[in-house]
JSON list of C-alpha atoms in Angstrom, two decimals:
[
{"chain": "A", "resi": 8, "resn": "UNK", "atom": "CA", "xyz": [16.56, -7.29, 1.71]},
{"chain": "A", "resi": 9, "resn": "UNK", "atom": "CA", "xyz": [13.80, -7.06, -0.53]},
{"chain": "A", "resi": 10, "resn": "UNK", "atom": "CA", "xyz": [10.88, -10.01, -0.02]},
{"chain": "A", "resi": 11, "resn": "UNK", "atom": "CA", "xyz": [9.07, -12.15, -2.13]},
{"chain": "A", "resi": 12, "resn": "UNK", "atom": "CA", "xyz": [6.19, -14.48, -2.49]},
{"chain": "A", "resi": 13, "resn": "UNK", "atom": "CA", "xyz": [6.52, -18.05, -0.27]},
{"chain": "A", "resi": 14, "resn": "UNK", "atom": "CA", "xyz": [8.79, -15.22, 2.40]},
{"chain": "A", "resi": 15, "resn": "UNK", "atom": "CA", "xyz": [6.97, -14.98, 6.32]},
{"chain": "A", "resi": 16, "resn": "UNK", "atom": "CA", "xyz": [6.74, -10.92, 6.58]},
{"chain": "A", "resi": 17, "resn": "UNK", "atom": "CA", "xyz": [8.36, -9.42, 9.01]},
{"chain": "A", "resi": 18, "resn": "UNK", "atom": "CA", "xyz": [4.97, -9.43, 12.12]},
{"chain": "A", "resi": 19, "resn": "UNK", "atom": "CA", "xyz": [3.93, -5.57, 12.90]},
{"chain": "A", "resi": 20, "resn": "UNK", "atom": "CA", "xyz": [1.78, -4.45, 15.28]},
{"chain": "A", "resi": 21, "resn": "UNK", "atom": "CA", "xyz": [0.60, -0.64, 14.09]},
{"chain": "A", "resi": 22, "resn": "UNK", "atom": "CA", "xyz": [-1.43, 2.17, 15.30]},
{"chain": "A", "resi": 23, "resn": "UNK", "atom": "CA", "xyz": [-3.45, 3.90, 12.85]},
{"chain": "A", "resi": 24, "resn": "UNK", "atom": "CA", "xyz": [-3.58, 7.87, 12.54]},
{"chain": "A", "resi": 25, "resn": "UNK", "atom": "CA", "xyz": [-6.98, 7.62, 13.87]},
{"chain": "A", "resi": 26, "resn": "UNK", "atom": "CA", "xyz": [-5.31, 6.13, 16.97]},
{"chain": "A", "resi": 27, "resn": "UNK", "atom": "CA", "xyz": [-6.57, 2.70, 16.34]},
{"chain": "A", "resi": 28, "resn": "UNK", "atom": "CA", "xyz": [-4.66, -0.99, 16.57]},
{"chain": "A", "resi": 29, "resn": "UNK", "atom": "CA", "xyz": [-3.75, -3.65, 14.15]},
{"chain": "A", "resi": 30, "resn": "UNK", "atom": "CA", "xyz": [-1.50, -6.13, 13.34]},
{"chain": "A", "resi": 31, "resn": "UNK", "atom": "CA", "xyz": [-0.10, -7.43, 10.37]},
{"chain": "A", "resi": 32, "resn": "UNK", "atom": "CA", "xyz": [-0.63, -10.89, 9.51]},
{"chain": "A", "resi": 33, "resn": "UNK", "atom": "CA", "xyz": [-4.42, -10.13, 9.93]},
{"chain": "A", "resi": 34, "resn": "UNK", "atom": "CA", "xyz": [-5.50, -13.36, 12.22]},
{"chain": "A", "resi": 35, "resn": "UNK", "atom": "CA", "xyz": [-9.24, -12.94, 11.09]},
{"chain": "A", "resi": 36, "resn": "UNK", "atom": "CA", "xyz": [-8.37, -14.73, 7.81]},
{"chain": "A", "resi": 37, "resn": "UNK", "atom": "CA", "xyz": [-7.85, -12.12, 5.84]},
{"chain": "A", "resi": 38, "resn": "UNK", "atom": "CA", "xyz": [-5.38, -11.18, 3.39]},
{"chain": "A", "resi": 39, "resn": "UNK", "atom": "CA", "xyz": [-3.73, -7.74, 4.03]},
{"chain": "A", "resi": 40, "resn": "UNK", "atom": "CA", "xyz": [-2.57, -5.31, 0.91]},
{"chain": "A", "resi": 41, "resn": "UNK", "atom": "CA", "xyz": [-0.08, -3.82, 2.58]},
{"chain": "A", "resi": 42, "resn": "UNK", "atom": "CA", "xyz": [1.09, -0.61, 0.62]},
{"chain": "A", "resi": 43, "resn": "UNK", "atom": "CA", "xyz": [3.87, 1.11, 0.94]},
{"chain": "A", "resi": 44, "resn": "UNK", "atom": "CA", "xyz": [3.66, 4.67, -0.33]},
{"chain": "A", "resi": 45, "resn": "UNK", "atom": "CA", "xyz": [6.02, 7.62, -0.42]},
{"chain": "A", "resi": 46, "resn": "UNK", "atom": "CA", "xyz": [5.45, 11.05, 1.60]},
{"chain": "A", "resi": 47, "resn": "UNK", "atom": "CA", "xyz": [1.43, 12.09, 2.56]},
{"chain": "A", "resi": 48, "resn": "UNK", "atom": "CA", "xyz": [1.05, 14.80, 0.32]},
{"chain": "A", "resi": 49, "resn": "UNK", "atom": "CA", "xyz": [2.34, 12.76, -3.04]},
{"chain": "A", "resi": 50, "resn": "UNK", "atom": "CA", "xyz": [-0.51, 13.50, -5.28]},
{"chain": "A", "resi": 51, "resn": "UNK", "atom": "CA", "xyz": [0.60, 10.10, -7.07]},
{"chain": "A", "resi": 52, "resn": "UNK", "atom": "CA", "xyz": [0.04, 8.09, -3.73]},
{"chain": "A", "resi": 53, "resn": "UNK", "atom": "CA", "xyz": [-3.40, 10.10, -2.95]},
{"chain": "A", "resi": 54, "resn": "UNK", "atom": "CA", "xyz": [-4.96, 9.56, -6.78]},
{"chain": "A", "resi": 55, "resn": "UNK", "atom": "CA", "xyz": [-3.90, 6.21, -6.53]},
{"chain": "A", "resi": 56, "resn": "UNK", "atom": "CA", "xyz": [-5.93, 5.96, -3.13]},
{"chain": "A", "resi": 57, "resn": "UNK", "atom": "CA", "xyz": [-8.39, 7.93, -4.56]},
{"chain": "A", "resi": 58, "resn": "UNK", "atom": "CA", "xyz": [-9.28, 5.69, -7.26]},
{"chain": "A", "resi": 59, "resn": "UNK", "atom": "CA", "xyz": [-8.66, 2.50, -4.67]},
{"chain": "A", "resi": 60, "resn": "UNK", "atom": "CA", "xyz": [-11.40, 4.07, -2.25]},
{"chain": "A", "resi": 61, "resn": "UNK", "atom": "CA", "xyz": [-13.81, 3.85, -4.95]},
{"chain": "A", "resi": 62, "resn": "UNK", "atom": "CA", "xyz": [-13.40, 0.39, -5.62]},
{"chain": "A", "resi": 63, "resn": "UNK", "atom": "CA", "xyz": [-13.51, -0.61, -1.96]},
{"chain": "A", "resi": 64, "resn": "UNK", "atom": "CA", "xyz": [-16.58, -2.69, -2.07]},
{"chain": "A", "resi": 65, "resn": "UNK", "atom": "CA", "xyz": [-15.13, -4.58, -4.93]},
{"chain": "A", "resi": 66, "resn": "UNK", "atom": "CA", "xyz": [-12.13, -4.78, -2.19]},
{"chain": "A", "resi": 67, "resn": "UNK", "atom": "CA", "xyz": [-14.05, -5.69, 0.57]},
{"chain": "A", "resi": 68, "resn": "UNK", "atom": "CA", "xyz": [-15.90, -8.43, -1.34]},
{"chain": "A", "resi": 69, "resn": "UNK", "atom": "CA", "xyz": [-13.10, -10.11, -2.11]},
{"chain": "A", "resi": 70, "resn": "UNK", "atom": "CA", "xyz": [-11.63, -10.36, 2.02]},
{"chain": "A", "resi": 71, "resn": "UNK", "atom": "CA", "xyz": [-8.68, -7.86, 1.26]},
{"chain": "A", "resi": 72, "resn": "UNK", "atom": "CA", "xyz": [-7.97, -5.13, 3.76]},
{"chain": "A", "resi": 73, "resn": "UNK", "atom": "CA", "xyz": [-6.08, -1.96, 2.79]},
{"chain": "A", "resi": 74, "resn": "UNK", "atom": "CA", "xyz": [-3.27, -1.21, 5.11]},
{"chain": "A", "resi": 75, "resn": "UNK", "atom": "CA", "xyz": [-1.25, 2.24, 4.01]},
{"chain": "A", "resi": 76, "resn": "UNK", "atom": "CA", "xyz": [2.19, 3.24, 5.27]},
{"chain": "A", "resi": 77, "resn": "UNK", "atom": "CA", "xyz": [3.75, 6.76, 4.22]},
{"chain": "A", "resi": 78, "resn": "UNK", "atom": "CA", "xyz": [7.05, 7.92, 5.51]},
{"chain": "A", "resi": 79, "resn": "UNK", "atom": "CA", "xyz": [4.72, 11.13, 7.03]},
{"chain": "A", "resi": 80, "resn": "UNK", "atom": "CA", "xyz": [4.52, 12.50, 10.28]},
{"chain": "A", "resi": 81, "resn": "UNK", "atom": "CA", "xyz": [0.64, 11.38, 11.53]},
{"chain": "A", "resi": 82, "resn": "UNK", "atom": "CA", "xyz": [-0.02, 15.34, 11.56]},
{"chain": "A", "resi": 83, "resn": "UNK", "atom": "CA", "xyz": [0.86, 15.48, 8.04]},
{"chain": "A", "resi": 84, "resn": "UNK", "atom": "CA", "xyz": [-1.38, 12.15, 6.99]},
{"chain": "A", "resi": 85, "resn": "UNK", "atom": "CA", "xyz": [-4.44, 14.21, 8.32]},
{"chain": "A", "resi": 86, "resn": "UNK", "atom": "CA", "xyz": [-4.02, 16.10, 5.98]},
{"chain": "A", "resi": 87, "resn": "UNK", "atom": "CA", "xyz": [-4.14, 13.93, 2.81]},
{"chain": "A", "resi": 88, "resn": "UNK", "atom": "CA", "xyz": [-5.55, 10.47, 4.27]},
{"chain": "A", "resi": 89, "resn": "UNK", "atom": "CA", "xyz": [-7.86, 11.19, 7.43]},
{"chain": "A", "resi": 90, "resn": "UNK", "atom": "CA", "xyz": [-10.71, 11.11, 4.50]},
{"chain": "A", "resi": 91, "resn": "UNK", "atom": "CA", "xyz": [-9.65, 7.43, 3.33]},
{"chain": "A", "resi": 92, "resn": "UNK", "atom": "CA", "xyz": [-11.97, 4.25, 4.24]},
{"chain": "A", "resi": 93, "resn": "UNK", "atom": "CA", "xyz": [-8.81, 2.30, 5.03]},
{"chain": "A", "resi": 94, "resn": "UNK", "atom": "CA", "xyz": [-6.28, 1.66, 7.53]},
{"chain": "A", "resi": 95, "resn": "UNK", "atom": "CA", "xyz": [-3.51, 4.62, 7.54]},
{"chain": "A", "resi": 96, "resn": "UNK", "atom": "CA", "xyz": [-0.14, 4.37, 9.08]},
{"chain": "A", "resi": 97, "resn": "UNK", "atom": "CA", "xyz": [2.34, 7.03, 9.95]},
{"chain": "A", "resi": 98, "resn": "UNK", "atom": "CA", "xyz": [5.95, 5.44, 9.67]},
{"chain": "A", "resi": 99, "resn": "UNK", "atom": "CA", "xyz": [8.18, 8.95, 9.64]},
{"chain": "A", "resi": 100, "resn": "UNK", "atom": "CA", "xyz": [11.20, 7.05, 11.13]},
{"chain": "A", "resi": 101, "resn": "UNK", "atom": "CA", "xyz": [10.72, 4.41, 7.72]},
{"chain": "A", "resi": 102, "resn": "UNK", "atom": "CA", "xyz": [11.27, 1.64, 10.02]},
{"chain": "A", "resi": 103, "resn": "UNK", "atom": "CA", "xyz": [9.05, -0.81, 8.14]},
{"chain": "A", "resi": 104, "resn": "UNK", "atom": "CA", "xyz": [10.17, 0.52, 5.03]},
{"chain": "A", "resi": 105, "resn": "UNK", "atom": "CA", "xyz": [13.76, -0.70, 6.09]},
{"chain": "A", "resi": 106, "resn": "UNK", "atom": "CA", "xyz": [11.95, -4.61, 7.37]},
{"chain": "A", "resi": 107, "resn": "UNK", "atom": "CA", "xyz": [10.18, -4.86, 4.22]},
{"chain": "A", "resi": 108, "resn": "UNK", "atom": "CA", "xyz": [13.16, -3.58, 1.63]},
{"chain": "A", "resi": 109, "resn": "UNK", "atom": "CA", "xyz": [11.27, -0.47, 0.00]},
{"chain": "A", "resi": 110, "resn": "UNK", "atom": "CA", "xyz": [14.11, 1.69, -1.55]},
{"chain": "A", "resi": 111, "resn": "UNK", "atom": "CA", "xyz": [14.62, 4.78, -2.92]},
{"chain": "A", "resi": 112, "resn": "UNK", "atom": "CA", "xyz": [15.57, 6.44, -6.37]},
{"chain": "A", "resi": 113, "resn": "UNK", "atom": "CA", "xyz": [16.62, 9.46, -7.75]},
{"chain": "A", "resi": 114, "resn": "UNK", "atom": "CA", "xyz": [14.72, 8.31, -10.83]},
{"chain": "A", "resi": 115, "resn": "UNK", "atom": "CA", "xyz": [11.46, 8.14, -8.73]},
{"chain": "A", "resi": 116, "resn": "UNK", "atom": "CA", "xyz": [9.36, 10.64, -10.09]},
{"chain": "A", "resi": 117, "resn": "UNK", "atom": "CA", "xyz": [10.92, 10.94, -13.52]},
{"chain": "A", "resi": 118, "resn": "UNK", "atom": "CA", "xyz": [8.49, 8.64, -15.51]},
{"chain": "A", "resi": 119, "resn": "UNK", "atom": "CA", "xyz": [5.88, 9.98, -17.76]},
{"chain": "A", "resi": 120, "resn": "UNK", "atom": "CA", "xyz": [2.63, 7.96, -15.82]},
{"chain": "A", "resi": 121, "resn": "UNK", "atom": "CA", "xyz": [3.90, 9.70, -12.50]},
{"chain": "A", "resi": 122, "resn": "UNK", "atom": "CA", "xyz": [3.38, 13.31, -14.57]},
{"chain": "A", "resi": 123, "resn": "UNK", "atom": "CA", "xyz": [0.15, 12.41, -15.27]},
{"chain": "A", "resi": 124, "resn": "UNK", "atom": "CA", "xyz": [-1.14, 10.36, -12.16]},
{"chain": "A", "resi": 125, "resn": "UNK", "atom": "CA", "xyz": [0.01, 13.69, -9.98]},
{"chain": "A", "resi": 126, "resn": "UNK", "atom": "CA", "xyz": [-1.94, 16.00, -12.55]},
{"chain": "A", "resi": 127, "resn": "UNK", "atom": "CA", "xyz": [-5.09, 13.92, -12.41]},
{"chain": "A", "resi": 128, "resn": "UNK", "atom": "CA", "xyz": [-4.88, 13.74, -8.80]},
{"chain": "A", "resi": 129, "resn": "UNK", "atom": "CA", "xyz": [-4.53, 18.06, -8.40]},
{"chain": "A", "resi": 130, "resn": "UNK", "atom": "CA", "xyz": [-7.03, 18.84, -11.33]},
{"chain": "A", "resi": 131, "resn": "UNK", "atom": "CA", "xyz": [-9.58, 16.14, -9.42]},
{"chain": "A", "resi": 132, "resn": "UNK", "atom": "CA", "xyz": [-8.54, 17.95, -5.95]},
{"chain": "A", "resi": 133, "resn": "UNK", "atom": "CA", "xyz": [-7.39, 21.16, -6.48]},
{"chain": "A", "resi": 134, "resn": "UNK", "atom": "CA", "xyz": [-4.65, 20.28, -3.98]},
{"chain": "A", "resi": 135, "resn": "UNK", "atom": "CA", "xyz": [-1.25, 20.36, -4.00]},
{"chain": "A", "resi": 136, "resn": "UNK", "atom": "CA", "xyz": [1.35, 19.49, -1.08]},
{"chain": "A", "resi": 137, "resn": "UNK", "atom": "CA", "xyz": [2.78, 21.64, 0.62]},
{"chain": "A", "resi": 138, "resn": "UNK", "atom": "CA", "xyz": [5.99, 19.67, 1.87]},
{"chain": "A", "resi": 139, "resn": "UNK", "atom": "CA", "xyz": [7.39, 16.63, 0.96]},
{"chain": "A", "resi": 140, "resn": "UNK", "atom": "CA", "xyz": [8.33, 14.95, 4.46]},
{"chain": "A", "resi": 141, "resn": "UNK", "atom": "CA", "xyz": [11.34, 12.31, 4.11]},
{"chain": "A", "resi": 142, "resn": "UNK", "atom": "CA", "xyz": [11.86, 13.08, 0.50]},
{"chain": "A", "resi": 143, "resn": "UNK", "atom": "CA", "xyz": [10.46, 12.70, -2.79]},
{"chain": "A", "resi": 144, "resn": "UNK", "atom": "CA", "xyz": [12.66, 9.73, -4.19]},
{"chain": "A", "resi": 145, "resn": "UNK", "atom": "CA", "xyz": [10.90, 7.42, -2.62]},
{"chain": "A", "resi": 146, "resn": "UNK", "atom": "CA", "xyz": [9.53, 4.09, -4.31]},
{"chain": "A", "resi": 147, "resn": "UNK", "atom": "CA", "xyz": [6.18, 2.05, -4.12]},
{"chain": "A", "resi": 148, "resn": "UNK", "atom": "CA", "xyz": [5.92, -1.85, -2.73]},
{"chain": "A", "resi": 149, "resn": "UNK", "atom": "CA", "xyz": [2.58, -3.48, -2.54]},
{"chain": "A", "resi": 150, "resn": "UNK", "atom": "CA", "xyz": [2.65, -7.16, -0.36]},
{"chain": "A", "resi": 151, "resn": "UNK", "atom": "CA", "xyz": [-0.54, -9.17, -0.16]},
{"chain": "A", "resi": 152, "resn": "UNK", "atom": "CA", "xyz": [0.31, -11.09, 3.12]},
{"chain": "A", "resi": 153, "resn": "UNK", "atom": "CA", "xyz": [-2.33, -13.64, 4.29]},
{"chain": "A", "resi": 154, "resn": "UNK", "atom": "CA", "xyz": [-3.41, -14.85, 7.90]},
{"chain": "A", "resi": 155, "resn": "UNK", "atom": "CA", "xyz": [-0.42, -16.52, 8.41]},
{"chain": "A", "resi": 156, "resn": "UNK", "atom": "CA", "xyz": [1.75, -14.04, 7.78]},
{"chain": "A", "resi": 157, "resn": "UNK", "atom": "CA", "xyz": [3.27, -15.71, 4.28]},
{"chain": "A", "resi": 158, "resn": "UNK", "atom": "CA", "xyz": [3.94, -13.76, 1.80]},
{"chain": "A", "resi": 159, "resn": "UNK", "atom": "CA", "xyz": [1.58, -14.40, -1.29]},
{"chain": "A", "resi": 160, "resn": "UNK", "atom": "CA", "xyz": [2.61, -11.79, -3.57]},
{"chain": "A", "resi": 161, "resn": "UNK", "atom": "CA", "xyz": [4.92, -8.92, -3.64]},
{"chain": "A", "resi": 162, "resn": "UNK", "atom": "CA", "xyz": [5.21, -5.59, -6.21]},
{"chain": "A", "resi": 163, "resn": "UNK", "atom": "CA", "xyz": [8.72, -3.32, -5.86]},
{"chain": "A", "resi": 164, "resn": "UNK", "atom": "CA", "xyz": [7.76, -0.41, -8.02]},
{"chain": "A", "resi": 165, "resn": "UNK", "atom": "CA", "xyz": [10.19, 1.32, -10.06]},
{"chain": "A", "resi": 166, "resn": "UNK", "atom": "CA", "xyz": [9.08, 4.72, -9.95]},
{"chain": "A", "resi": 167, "resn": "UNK", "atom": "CA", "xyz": [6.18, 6.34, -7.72]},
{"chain": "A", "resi": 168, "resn": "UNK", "atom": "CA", "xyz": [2.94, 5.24, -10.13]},
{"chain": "A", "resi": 169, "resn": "UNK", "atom": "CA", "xyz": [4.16, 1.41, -10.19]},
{"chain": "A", "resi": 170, "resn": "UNK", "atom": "CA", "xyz": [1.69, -0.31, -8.08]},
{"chain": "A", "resi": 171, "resn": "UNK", "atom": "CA", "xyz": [-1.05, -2.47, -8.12]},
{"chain": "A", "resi": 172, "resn": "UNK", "atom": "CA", "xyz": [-4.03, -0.79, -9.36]},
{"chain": "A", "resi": 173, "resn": "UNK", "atom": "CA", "xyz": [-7.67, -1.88, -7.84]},
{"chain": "A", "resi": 174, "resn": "UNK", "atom": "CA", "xyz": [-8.27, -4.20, -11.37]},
{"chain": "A", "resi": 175, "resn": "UNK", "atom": "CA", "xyz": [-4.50, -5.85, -10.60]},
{"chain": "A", "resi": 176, "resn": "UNK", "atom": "CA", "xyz": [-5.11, -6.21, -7.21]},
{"chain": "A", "resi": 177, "resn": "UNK", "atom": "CA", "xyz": [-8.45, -7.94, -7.59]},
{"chain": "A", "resi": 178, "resn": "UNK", "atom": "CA", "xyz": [-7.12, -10.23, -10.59]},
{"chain": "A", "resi": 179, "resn": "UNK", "atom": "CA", "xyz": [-3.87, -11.00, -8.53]},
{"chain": "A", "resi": 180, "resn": "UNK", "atom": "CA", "xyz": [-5.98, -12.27, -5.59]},
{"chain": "A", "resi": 181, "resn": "UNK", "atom": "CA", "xyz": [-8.71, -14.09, -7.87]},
{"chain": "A", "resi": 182, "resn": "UNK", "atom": "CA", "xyz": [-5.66, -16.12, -9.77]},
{"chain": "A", "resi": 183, "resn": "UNK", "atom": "CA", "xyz": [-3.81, -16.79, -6.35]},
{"chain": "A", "resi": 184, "resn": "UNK", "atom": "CA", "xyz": [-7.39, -18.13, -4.78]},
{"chain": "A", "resi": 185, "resn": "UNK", "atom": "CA", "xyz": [-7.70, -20.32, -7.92]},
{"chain": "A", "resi": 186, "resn": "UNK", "atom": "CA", "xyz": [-4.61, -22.09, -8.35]},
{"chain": "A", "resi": 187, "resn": "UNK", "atom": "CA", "xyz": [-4.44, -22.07, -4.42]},
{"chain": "A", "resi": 188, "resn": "UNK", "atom": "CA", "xyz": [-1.06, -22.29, -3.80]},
{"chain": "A", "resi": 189, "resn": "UNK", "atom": "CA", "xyz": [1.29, -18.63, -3.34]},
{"chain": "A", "resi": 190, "resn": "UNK", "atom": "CA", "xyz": [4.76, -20.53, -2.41]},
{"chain": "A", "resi": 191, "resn": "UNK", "atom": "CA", "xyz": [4.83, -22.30, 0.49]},
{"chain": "A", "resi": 192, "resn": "UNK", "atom": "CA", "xyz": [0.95, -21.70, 1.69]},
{"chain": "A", "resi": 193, "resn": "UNK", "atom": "CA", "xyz": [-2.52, -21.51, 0.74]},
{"chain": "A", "resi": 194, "resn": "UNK", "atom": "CA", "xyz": [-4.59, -18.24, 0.43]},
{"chain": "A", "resi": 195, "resn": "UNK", "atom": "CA", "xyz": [-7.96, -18.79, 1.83]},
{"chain": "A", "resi": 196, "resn": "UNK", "atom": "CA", "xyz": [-11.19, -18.33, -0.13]},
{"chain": "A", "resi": 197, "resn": "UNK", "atom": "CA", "xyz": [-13.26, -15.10, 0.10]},
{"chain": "A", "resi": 198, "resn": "UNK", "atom": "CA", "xyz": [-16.59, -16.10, 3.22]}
]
């Protein structure tokens, strides 16, 4: 069942692939981006996190914390993610993938942006993966879920480069802190 805004998400307490803990709603007042991304080596996912990791003092100043699931081993996320400034989550069995709706699709990696986002991403790297671990059809979601644990907004992308890019993001929270109302709740103002 696939979530949306004004919708309590499902609580989660996670360990990180550098073995530390966190839970999701974020009690420190904070609202969480919680991404959900496809499998560790997806050069899509990693120039998308590439270009997020730059803006992460825009990120920070606005009170959002990155939290990143792929449906990778933790071995494998070393590999790709142990380099990122944000919170990294190995979810191989896709069991939060299956609490928060995120779906698949043989149509996944057939758009033309997710051609070029994985091109930018190897000519800026030189990388390329390896294996693709659970798949390659699956899809992007991006949650912004605040101390409470409501929902405030939600994003179920329809093939692997449609997500919430770092001017988006920063817009989406700006408009939400504004009006001050996401459904049912009230996100709280940056400290």
């Amino acid at each position: 069942m696939k979530l949306a805004p004004g919708d309590i998400a499902p609580a989660m307490a996670l360990e990180t692939i550098r073995g530390e803990r966190l839970t999701v709603p974020d009690a420190s007042a904070r609202l969480v981006h919680l991404q959900f991304r496809r499998f560790a080596g997806c050069p899509v996912c990693n120039f998308h996190l590439l270009s997020l990791a730059r803006r992460r003092q825009d990120l920070e100043a606005a009170d959002i914390r990155e939290v990143i699931l792929f449906h990778s081993s933790k071995n494998e996320m070393l590999a790709y993610q142990a380099q990122l400034p944000f919170d990294c989550v190995a979810d191989p069995t896709k069991q939060q993938y299956r609490r928060f709706g995120v779906e698949t699709s043989k149509w996944a990696a057939l758009h033309p942006r997710v051609f070029w986002a994985g091109l930018r991403w190897i000519l800026a790297t030189g990388r390329f993966y390896n294996k693709a671990e659970n798949g390659i059809l699956g899809l992007p979601a991006d949650f912004l879920v605040d101390s409470r644990g409501f929902i405030a907004a939600a994003k179920y992308g329809l093939h692997a480069d449609d997500h919430w890019d770092a001017d988006e993001l920063l817009q989406l929270v700006s408009d939400l802190r504004r009006v001050g109302d996401a459904g049912a709740h009230r996100i709280p103002a940056t400290r």
